[in-house]
Tab-separated table of C-alpha atoms in Angstrom:
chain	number	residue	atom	x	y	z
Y	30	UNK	CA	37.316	47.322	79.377
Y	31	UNK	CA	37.943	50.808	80.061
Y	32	UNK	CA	38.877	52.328	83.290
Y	33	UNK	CA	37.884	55.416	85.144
Y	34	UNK	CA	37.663	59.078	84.233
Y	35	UNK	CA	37.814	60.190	87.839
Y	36	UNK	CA	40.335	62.735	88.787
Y	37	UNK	CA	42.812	60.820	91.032
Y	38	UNK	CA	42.788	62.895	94.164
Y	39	UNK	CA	45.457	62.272	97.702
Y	40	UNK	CA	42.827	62.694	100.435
Y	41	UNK	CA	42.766	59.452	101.753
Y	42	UNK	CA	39.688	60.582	103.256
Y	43	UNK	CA	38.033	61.522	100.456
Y	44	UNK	CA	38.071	59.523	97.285
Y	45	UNK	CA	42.045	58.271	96.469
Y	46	UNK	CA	45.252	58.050	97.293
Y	47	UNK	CA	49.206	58.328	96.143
Y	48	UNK	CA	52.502	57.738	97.038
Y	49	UNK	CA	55.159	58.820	94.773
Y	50	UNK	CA	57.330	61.480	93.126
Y	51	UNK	CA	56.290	65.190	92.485
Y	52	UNK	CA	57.349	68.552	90.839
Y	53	UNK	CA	57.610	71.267	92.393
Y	54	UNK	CA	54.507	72.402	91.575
Y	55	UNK	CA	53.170	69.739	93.426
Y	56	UNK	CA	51.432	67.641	90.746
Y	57	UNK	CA	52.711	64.010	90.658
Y	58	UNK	CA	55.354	64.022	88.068
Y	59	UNK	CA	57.965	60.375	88.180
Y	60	UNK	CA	57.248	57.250	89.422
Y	61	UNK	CA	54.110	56.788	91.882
Y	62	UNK	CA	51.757	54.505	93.089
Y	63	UNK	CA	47.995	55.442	93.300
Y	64	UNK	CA	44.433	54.159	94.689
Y	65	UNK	CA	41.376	55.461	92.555
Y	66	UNK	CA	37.993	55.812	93.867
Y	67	UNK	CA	36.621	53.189	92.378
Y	68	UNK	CA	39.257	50.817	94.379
Y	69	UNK	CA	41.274	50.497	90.866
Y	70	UNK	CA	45.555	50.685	90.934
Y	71	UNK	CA	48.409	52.539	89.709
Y	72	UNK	CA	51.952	52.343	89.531
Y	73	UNK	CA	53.854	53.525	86.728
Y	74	UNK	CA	55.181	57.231	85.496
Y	75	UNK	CA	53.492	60.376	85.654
Y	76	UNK	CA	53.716	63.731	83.995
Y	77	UNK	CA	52.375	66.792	85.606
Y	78	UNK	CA	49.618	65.143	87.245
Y	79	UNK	CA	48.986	62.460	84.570
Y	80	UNK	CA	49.702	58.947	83.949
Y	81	UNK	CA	51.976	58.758	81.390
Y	82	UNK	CA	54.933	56.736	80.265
Y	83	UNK	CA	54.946	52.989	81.338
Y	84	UNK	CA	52.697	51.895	83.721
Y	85	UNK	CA	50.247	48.889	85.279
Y	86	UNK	CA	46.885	49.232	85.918
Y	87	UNK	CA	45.084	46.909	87.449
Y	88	UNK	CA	41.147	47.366	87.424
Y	89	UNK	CA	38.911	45.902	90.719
Y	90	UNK	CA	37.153	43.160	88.656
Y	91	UNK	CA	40.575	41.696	88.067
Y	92	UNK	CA	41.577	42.756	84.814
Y	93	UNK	CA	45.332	44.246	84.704
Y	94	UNK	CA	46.843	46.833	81.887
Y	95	UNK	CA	50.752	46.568	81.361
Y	96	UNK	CA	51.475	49.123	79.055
Y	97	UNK	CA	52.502	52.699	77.374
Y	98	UNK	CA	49.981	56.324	78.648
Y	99	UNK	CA	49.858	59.760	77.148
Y	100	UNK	CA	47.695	61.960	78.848
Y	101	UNK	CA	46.098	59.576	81.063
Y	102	UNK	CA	45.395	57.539	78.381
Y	103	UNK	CA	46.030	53.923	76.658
Y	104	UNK	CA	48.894	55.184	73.524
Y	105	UNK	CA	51.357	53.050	72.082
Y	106	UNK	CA	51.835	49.505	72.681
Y	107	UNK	CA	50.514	47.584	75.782
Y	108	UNK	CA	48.758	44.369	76.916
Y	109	UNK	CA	45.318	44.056	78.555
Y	110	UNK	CA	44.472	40.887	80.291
Y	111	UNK	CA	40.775	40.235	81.434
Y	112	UNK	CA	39.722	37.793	83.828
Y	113	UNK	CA	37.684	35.415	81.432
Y	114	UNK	CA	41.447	34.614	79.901
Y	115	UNK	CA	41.196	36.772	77.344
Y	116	UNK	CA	43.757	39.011	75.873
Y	117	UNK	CA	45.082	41.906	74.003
Y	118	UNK	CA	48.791	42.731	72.833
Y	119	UNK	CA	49.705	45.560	70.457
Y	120	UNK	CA	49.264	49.153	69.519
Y	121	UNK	CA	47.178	51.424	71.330
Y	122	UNK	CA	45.597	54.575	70.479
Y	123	UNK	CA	43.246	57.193	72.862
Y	124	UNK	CA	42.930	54.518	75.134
Y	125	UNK	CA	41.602	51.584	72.115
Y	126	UNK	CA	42.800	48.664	70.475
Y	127	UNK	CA	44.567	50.758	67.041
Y	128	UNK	CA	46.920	49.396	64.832
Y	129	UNK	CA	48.490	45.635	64.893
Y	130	UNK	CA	47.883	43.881	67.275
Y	131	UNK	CA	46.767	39.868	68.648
Y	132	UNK	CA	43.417	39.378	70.497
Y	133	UNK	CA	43.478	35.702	72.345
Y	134	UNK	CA	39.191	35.298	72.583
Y	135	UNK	CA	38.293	33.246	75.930
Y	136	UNK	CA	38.186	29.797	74.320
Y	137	UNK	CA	41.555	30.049	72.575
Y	138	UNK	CA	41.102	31.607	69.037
Y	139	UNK	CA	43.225	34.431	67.788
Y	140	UNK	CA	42.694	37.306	65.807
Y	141	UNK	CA	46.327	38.772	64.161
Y	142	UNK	CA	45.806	41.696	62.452
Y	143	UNK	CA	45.111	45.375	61.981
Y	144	UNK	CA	42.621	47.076	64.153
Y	145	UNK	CA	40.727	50.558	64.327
Y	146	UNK	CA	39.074	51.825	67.566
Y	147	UNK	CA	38.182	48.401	69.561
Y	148	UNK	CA	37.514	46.690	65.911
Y	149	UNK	CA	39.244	44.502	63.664
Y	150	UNK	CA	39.685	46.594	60.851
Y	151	UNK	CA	41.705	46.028	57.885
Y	152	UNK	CA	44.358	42.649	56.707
Y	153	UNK	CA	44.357	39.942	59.364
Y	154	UNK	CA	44.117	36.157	60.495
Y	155	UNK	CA	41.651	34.689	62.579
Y	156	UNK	CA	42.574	31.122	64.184
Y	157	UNK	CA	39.838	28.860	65.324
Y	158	UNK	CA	41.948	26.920	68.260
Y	159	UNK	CA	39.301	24.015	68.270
Y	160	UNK	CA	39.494	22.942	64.432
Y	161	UNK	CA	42.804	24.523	63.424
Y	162	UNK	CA	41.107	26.451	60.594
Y	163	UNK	CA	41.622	29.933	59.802
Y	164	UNK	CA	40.539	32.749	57.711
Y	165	UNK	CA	42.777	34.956	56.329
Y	166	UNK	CA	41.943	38.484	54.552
Y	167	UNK	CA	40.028	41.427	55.245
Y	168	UNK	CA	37.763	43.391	58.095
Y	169	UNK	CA	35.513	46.426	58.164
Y	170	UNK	CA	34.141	46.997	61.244
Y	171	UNK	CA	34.629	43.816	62.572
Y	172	UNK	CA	32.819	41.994	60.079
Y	173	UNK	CA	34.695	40.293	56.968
Y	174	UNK	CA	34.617	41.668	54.217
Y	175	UNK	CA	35.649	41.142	50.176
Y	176	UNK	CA	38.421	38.482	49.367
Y	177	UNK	CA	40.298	35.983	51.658
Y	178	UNK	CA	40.760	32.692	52.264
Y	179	UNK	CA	39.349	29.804	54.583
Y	180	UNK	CA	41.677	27.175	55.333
Y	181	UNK	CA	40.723	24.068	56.536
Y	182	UNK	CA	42.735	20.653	57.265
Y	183	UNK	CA	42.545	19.520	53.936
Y	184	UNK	CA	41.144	22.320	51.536
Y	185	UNK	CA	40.444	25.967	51.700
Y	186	UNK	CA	37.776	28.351	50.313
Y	187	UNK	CA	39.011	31.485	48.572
Y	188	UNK	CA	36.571	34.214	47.305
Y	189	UNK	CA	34.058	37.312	48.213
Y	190	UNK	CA	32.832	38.072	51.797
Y	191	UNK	CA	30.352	40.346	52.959
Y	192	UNK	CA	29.228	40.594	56.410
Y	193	UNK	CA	31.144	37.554	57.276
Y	194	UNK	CA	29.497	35.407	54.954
Y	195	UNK	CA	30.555	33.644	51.543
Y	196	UNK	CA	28.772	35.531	48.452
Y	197	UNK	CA	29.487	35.602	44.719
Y	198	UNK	CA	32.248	33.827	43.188
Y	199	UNK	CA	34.493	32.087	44.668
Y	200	UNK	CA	36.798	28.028	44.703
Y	201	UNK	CA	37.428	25.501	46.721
Y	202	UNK	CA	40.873	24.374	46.271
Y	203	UNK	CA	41.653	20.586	47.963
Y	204	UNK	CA	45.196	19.250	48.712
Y	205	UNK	CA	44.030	16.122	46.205
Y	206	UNK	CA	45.116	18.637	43.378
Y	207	UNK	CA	41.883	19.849	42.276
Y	208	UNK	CA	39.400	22.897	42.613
Y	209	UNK	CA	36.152	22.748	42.402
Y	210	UNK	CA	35.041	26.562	41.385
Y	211	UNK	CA	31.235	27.982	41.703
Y	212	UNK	CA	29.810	30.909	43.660
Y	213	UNK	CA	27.623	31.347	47.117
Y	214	UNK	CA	24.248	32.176	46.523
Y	215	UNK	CA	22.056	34.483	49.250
Y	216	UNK	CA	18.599	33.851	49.019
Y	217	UNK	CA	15.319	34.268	51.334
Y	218	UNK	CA	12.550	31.645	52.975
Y	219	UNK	CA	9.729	33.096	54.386
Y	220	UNK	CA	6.429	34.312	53.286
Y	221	UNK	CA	6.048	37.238	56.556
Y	222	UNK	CA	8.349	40.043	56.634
Y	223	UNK	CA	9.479	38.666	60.119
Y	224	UNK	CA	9.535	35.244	59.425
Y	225	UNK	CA	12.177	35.559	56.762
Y	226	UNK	CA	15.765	33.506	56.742
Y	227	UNK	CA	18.040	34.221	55.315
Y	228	UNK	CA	19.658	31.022	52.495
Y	229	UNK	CA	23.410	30.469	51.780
Y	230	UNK	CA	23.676	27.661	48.924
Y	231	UNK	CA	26.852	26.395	47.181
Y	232	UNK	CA	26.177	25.920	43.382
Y	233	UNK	CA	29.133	24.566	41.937
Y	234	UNK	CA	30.231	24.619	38.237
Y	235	UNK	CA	33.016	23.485	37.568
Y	236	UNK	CA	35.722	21.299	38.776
Y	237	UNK	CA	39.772	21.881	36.933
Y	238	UNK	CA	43.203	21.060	38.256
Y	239	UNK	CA	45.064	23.576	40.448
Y	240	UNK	CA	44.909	27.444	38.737
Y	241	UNK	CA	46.230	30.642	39.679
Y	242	UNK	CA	43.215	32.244	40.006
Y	243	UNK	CA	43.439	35.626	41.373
Y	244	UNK	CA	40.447	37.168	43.252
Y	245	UNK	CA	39.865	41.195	42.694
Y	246	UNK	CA	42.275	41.738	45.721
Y	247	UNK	CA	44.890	40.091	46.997
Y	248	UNK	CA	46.047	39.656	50.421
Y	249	UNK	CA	49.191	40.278	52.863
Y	250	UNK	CA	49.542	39.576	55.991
Y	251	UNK	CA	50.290	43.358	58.137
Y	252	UNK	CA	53.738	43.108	59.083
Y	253	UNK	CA	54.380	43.603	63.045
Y	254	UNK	CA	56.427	45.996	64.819
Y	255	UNK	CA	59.449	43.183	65.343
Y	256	UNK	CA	59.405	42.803	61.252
């Protein structure tokens, strides 16, 4: 995902090459077109010797960069496409997914939401493209973590996360008109140390009409840069 850290040199007969604009110090500075070492391309702005402004890269395994540099480096917003289909549009920062932003995964889902340094990190909404479910509500790390909501075709969960998984207290609210409220249980099977699974079990308690029950935190969606 991340492109070289070789110095782009113009030897042809060495390790790169460039055609393009220059100060008159020499350095590339404008619009140019370069060749790295590692058979990667260029062609965008520079700024005394750097990419920087709007560019493309396009990396030798296929993948392609269309996008905003500072410094040589990913900043601002910009789209990476890799060759399994995959996708990233949205903010950039040191050269890694930061800010809001929309990852399409290989076999369709999406991931809308906030990010930190290559991770889904903070309010967002994960699509599963097969099912039409989603999750809505919070990461750390990549993982999901305390409230948010599952929605399904005809009901949704709403309560705690950790680690991705259901725990605590938490509802499942059907489109019937009725909720059926309980909490997730985590237990362990095993006798050996590595032999040990770990158990998620439903125990319901309850079942009302439709409430307004309101878990410890609530949830927006992160607006995007067009809102």
């Amino acid at each position: 995902m991340s492109e070289a850290n070789s110095e782009e040199f113009d030897d042809p007969g060495k390790i790169g090459t460039y055609e393009g604009e220059r100060n008159e110090a020499g350095e590339r500075h404008g619009s140019g077109k370069a060749t790295l070492p590692n058979g990667d391309l260029y062609e965008g702005q520079y700024q005394y010797g750097r990419r920087h402004g709007r560019g493309t890269y396009i990396f030798k395994n296929g993948a392609r960069y269309v996008g905003n540099y500072v410094e040589n480096k990913k900043h601002g917003p910009g789209m990476l496409y890799f060759p399994d289909g995959s996708k990233y549009e949205g903010a950039w920062d040191d050269d890694m997914f930061h800010g809001v932003g929309v990852y399409t995964y290989p076999n369709g889902d999406t991931y809308e939401g906030e990010w930190s340094d290559h991770k889904r990190h903070g309010k967002g909404t994960y699509v599963f493209k097969e099912s039409g479910s989603k999750y809505t509500g919070t990461w750390v790390n990549d993982n999901i973590e305390t409230s948010g909501d599952y929605v399904h075709a005809n009901f949704r969960y709403r309560g705690k996360f950790v680690n991705s998984q259901p725990k605590g207290p938490g509802k499942f609210v059907f489109d019937a008109g009725y909720e059926q409220h309980g909490e997730y249980k985590h237990t362990e099977k095993g006798e050996e140390e590595e032999e040990k699974q770990k158990v998620i079990t439903w125990i319901p308690k309850r079942i009302t009409g439709l409430t307004d029950t309101v878990f410890e935190e609530s949830y927006e969606p992160p607006k995007t840069a067009e809102e």
